[in-house]
Short mmCIF file of C-alpha atoms and ligand atoms in Angstrom, two decimals:
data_model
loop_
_atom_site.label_atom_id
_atom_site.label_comp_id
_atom_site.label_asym_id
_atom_site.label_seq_id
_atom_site.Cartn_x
_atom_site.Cartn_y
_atom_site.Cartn_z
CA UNK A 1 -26.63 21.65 7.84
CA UNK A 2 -24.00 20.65 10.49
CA UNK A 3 -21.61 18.08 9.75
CA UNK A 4 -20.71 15.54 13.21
CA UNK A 5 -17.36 14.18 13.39
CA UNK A 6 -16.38 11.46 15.79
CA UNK A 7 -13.25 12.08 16.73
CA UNK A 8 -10.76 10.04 19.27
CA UNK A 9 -10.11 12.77 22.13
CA UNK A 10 -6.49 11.16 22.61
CA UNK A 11 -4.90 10.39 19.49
CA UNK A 12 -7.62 12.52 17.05
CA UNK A 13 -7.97 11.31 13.29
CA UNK A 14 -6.14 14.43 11.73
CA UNK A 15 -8.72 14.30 8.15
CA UNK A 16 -11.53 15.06 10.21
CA UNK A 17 -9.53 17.89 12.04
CA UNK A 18 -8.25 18.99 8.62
CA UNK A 19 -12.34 19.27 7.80
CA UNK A 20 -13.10 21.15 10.34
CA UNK A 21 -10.24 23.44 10.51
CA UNK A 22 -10.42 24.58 6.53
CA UNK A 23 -14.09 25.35 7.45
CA UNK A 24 -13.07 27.48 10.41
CA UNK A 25 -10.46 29.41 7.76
CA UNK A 26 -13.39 29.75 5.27
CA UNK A 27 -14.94 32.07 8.57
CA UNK A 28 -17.67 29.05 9.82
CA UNK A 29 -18.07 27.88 13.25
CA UNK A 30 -16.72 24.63 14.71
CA UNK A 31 -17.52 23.35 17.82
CA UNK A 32 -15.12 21.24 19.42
CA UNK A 33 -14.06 19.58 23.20
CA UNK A 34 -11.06 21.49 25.55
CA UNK A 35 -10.62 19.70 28.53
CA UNK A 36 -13.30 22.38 30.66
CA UNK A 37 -15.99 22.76 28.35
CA UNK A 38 -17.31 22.44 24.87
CA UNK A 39 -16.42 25.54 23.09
CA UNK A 40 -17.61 27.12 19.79
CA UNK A 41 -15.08 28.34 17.80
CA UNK A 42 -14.42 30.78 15.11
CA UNK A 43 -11.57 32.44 13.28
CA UNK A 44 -10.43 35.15 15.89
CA UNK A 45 -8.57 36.91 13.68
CA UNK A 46 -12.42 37.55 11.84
CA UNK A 47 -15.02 40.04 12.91
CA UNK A 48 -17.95 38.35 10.61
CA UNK A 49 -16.77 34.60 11.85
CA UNK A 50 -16.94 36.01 15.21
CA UNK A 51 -20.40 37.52 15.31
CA UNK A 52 -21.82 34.36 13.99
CA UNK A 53 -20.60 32.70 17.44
CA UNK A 54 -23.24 35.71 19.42
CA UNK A 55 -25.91 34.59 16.70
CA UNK A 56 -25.37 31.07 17.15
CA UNK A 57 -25.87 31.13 20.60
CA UNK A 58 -28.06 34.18 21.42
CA UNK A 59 -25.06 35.47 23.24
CA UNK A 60 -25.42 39.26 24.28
CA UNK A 61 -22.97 41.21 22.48
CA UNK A 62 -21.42 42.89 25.10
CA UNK A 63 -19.86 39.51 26.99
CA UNK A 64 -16.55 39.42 25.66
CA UNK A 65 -15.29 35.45 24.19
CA UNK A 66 -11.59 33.65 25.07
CA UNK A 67 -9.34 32.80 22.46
CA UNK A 68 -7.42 29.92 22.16
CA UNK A 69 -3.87 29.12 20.78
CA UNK A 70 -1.90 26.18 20.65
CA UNK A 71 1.48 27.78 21.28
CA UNK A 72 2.63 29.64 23.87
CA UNK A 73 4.30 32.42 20.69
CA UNK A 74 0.96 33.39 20.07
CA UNK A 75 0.15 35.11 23.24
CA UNK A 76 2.35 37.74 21.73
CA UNK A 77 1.07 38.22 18.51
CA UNK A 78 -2.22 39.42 20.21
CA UNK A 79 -1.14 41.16 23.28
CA UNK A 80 0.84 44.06 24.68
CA UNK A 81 2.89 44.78 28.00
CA UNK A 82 3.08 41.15 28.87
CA UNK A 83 4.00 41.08 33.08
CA UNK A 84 7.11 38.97 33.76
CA UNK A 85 5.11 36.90 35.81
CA UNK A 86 2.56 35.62 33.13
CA UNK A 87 5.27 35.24 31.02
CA UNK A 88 6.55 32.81 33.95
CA UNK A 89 3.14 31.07 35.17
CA UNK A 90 2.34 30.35 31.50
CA UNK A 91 5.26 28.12 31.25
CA UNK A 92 4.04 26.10 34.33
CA UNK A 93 0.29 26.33 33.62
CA UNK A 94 0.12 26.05 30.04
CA UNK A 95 -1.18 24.40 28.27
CA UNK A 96 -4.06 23.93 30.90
CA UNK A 97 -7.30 25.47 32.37
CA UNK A 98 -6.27 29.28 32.65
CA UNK A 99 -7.21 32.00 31.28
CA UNK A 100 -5.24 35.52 31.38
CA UNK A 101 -6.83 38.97 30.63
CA UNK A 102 -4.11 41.22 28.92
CA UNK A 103 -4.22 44.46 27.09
CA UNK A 104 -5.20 43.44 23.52
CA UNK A 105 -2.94 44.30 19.94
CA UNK A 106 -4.72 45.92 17.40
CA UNK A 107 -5.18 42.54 15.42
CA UNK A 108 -7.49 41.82 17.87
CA UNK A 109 -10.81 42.45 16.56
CA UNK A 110 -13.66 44.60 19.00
CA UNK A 111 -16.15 41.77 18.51
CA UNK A 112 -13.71 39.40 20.38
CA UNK A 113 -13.28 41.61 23.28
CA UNK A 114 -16.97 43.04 23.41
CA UNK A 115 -14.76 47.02 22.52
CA UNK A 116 -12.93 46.39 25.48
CA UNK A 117 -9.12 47.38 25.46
CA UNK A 118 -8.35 43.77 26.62
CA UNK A 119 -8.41 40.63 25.47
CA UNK A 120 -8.71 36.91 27.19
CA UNK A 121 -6.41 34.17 26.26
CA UNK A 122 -5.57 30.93 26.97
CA UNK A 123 -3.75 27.72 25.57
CA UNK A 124 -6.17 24.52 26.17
CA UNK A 125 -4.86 21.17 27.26
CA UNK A 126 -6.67 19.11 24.80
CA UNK A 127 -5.61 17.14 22.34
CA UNK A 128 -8.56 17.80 19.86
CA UNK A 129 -8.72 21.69 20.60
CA UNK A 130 -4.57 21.84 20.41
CA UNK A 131 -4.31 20.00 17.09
CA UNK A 132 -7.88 22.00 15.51
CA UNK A 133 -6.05 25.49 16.27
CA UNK A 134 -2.44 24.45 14.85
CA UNK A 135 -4.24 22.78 12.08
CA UNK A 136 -6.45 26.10 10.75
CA UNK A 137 -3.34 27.70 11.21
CA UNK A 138 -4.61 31.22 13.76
CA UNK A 139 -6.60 31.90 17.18
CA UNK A 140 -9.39 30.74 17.66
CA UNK A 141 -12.20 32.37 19.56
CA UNK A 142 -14.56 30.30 21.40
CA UNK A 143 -17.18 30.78 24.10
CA UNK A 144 -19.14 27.71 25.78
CA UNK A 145 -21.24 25.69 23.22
CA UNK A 146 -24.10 26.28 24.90
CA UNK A 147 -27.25 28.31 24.04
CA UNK A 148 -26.68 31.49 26.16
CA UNK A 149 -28.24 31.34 29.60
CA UNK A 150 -28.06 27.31 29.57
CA UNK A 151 -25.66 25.24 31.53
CA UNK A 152 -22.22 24.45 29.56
CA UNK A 153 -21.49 21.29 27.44
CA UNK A 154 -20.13 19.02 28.70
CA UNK A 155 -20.65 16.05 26.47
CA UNK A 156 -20.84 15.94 22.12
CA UNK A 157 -24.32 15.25 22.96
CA UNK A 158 -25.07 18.32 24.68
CA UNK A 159 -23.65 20.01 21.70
CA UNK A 160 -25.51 18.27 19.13
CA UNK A 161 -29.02 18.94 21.22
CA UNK A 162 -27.62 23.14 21.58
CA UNK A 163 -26.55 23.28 18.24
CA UNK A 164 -27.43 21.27 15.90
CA UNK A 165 -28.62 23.54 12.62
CA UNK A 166 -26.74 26.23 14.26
CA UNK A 167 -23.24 25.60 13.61
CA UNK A 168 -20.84 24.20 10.59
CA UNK A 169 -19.72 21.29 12.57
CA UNK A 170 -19.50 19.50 15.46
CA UNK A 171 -16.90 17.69 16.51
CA UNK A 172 -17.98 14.90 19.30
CA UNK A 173 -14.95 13.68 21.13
CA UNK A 174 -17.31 12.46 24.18
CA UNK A 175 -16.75 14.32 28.03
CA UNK A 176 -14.53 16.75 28.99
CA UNK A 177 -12.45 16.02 31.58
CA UNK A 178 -12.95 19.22 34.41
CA UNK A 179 -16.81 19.55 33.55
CA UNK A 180 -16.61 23.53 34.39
CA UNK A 181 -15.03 26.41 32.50
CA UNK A 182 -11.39 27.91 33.07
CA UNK A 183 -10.32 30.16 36.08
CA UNK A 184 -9.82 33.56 34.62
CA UNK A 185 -7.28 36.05 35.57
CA UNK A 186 -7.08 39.91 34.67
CA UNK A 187 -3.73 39.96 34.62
CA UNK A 188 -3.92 43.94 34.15
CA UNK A 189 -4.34 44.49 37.77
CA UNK A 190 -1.63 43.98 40.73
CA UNK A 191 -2.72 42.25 42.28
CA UNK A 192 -4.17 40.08 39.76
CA UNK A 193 -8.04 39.51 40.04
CA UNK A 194 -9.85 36.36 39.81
CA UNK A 195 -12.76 37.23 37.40
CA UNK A 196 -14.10 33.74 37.13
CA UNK A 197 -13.11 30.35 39.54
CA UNK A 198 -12.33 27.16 37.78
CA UNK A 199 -10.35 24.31 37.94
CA UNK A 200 -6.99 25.65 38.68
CA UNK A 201 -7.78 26.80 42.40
CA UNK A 202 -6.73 30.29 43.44
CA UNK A 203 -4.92 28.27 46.23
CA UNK A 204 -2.33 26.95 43.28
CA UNK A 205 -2.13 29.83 41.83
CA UNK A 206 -1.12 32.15 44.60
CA UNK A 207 1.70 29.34 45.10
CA UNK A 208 2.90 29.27 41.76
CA UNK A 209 3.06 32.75 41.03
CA UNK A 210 3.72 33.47 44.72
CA UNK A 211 1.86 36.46 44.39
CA UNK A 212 -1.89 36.82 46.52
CA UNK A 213 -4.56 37.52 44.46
CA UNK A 214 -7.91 38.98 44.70
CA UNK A 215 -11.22 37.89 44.10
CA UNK A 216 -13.65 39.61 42.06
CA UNK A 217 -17.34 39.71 43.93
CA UNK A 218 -19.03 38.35 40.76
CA UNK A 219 -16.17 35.20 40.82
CA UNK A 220 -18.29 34.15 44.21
CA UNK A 221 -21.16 34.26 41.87
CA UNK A 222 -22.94 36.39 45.29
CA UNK A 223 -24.53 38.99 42.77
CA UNK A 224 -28.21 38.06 43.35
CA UNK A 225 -28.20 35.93 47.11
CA UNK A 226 -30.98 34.59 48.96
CA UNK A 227 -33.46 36.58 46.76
CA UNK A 228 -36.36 34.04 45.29
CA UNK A 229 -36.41 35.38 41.55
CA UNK A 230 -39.48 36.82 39.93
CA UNK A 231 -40.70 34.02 37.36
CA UNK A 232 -39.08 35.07 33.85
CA UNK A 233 -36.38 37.01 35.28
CA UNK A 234 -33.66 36.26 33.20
CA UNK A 235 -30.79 37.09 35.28
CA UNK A 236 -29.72 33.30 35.71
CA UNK A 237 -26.37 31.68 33.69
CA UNK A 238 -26.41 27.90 33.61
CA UNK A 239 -29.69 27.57 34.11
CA UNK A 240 -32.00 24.74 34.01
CA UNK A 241 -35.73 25.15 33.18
CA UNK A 242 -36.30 23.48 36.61
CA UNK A 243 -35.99 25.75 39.47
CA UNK A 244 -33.07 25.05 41.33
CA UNK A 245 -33.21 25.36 44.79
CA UNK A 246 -29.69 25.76 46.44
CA UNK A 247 -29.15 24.99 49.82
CA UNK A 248 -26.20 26.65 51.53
CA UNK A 249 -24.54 26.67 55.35
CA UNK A 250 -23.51 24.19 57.81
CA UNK A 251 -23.19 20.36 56.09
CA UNK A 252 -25.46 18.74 59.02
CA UNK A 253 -28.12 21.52 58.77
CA UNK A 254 -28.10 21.46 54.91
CA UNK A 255 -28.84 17.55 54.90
CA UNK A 256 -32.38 18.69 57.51
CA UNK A 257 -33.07 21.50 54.98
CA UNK A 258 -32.65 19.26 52.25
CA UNK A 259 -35.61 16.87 53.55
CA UNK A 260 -37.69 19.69 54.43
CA UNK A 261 -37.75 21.67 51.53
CA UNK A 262 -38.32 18.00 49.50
CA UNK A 263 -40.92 16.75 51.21
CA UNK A 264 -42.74 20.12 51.40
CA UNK A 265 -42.87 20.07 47.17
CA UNK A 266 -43.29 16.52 47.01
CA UNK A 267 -46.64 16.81 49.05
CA UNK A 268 -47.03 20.11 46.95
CA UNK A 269 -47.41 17.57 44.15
CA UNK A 270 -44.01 18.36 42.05
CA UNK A 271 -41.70 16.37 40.57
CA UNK A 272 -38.76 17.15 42.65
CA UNK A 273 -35.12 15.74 42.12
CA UNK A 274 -31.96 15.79 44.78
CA UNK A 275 -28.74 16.82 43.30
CA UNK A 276 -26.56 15.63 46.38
CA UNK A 277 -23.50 13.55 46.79
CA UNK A 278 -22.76 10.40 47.41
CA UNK A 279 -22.06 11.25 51.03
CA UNK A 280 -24.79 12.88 51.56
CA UNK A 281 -27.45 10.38 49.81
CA UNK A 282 -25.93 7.85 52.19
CA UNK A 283 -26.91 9.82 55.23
CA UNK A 284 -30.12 11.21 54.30
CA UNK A 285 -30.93 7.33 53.59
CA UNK A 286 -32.73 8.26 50.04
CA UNK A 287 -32.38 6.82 46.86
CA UNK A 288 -35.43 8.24 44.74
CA UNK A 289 -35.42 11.35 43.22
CA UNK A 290 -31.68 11.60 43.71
CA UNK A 291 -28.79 12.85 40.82
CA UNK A 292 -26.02 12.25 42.28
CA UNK A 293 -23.25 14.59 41.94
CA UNK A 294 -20.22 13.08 42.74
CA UNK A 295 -18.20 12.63 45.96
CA UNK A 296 -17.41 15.22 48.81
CA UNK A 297 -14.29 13.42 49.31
CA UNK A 298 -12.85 15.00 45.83
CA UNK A 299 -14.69 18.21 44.39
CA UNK A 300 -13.31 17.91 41.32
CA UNK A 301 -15.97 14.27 40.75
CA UNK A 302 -18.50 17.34 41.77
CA UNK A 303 -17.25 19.40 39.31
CA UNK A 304 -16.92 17.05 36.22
CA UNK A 305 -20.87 16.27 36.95
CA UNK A 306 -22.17 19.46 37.60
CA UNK A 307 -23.56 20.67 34.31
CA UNK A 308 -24.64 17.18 33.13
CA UNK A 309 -27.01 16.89 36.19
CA UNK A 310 -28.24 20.02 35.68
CA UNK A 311 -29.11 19.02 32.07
CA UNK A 312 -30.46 15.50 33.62
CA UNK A 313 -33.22 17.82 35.39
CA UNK A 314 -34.68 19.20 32.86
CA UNK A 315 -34.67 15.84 30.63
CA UNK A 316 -36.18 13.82 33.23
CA UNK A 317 -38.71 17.15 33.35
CA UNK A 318 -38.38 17.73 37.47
CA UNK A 319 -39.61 20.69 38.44
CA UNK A 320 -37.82 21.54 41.01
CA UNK A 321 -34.08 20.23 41.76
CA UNK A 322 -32.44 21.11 45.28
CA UNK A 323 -28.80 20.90 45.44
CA UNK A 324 -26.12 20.80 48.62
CA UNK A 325 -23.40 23.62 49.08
CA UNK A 326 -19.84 23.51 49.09
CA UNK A 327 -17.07 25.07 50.67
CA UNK A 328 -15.64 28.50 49.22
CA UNK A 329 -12.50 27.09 48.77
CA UNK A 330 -10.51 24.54 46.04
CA UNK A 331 -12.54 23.61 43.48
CA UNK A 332 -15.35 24.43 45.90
CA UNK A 333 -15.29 27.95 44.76
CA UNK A 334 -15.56 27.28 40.90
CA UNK A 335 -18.76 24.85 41.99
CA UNK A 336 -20.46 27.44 44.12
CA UNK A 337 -19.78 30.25 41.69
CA UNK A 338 -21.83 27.98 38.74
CA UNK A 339 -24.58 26.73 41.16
CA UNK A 340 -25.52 30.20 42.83
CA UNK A 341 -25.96 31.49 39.22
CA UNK A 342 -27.97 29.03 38.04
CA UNK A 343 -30.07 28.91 41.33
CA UNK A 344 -33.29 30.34 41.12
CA UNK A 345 -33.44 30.63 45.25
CA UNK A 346 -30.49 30.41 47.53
CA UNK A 347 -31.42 29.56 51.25
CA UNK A 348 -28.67 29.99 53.80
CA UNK A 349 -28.99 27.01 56.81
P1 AMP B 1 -17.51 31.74 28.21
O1 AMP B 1 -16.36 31.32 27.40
O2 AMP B 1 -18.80 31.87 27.48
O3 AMP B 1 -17.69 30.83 29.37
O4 AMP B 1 -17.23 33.20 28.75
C1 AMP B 1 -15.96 33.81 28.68
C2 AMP B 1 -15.78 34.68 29.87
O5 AMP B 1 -14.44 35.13 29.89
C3 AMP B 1 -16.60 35.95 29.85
O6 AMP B 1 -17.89 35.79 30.35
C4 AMP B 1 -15.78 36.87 30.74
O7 AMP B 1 -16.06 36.61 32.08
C5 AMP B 1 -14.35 36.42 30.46
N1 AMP B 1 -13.67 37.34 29.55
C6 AMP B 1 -13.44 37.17 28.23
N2 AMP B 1 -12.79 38.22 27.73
C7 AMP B 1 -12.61 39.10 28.73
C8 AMP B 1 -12.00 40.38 28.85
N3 AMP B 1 -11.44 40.98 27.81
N4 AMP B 1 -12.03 40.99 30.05
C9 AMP B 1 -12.59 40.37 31.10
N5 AMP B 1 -13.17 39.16 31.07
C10 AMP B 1 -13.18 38.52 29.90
MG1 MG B 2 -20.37 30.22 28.74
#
């Protein structure tokens, strides 16, 4: 069965991390908080540990998992032909919410990368992933600690309701701090390419490594736009059993969308909820039905709530939730990139 540990996220009880880590040598799985996500971690170094994380979740074996070190040493012991600027913006941005895509050392195992050549890496700035990693002693890889397909974790509770029976342990250290998953960077191309948006904005980037970088089409999550989906179609990430509605354009034409589209369902007979902002409640004048998201005044409030409200749908069973845009850029881009893959309709105002 799965052991729980209540850890302190700040200053964590180092028996309990001394549990969890000898399990994670012995080849189990662990999940534990980072300051994005939840992840689920096994020995990277360990091709049987490692498939247990794709059983565990129902992950598809061909998506490649990150692996996480606690020292910035280790990025060398598992990659090759390291640019001189990584080796630079890893000193600034490290330990912290980035992730770099480098061409992988033969330690690496092929389960890790999915048989790609490269591998993803980062350092996380947690103090309950940092001391787990130094305390089993080698990389850890570790996707999301999600079922596949289902929003991210952001809480031990979301953990314990994915995983429970599924995993060795769990360790609960309450929310993460960012709420969505680290920017990734193939770091093989120059420019570099943005393969996912997250918390560190490609804005701060660019400055710090003073180089401009490009952005992947699947990073603006635009693979599948403005297309309702066929029910069943299982092409959504993050998704809630509700069907998310996202609404997308100009802010004043989004609100008159908004109350359209939820009166229309309401009448319809459906339990429908409002995943809007604080702002935006405030001028739409409603305070039924609503989840609110967090403030347009600082994304990042947006962020943190993101995947909890889409979790909040489904356990208040709505049917339907219809969420507000945001703006391609910041922390905007890392929002948008989650919501228009977990919408099952995008309408553009
Ligand atoms: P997850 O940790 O489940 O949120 O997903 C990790 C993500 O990191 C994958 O879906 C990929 O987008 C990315 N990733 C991991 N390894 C690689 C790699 N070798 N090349 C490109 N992208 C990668
Ligand atoms: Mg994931």
């Amino acid at each position: 069965m799965t052991l729980i540990l209540k850890v302190d996220p700040v200053n964590p009880e180092i028996t309990k991390i001394r549990t969890a880590a000898e399990i994670l040598r012995k080849g189990g799985l662990v999940a534990f908080p980072t300051e994005t996500v939840y992840g689920l971690g096994a020995d990277a170094l360990n091709p049987n540990a490692v498939r247990k994380i794709f059983e565990a979740k129902n992950r598809p074996l061909d998506n490649p998992i990150i692996v996480h070190i606690c020292d910035k040493s280790q990025l060398f012991e598992l990659v090759e032909e390291v640019p001189e600027w990584v080796i630079k913006a890893v000193e600034i941005l490290w330990p912290g919410p980035v992730t770099f895509v480098l061409k992988k050392r033969k330690i690496v195992p092929n389960e890790v990368t999915a048989g790609l050549p490269t591998v993803a890496i980062r350092m996380p700035a947690h103090p309950v992933a940092l001391a787990l990693i130094r305390e089993a002693g080698r990389p850890i890889a570790a996707p999301s600690a999600n079922l596949s397909g289902k929003p991210s974790p952001t809480t031990g509770e979301h953990v314990i309701r994915d995983m429970y029976g599924r995993v060795d342990v769990i360790i609960d250290a309450g929310e993460t701090f960012f709420g969505v998953e680290s920017t990734v960077i193939d770091a093989t191309e120059d420019p570099p390419i943005v393969l996912r948006p997250g918390p560190m904005t490609v804005e701060e980037l660019e400055q710090i490594v003073g180089k401009r970088f490009r952005i992947h089409p699947v990073a603006l999550g635009r693979s599948k736009i403005s297309i309702p989906k066929a029910p069943g179609m299982k092409y959504r990430h993050y998704a809630p059993e509700a069907r998310l509605i996202l609404i997308e354009g100009d802010h004043e034409k989004v609100m008159k969308t908004i109350l359209e589209i939820y009166y229309r369902y309401k009448s319809l007979g459906k339990k429908v909820a409002l995943l809007i902002t604080r702002e935006t409640r405030n001028k739409l004048g409603i305070s039924r039905d609503v989840i609110e998201i967090g403030s347009r005044e600082n994304l990042y409030t947006v962020a943190k709530n993101l995947f909890k409200s889409l979790r909040m749908l489904d356990e208040k069973s709505y049917d339907i939730g219809i969420c507000e845009g945001f703006e391609l850029r910041g922390v905007g881009l890392a929002i948008m990139n989650r919501l228009r893959k977990a919408a099952s309709e995008i309408i553009n105002s």
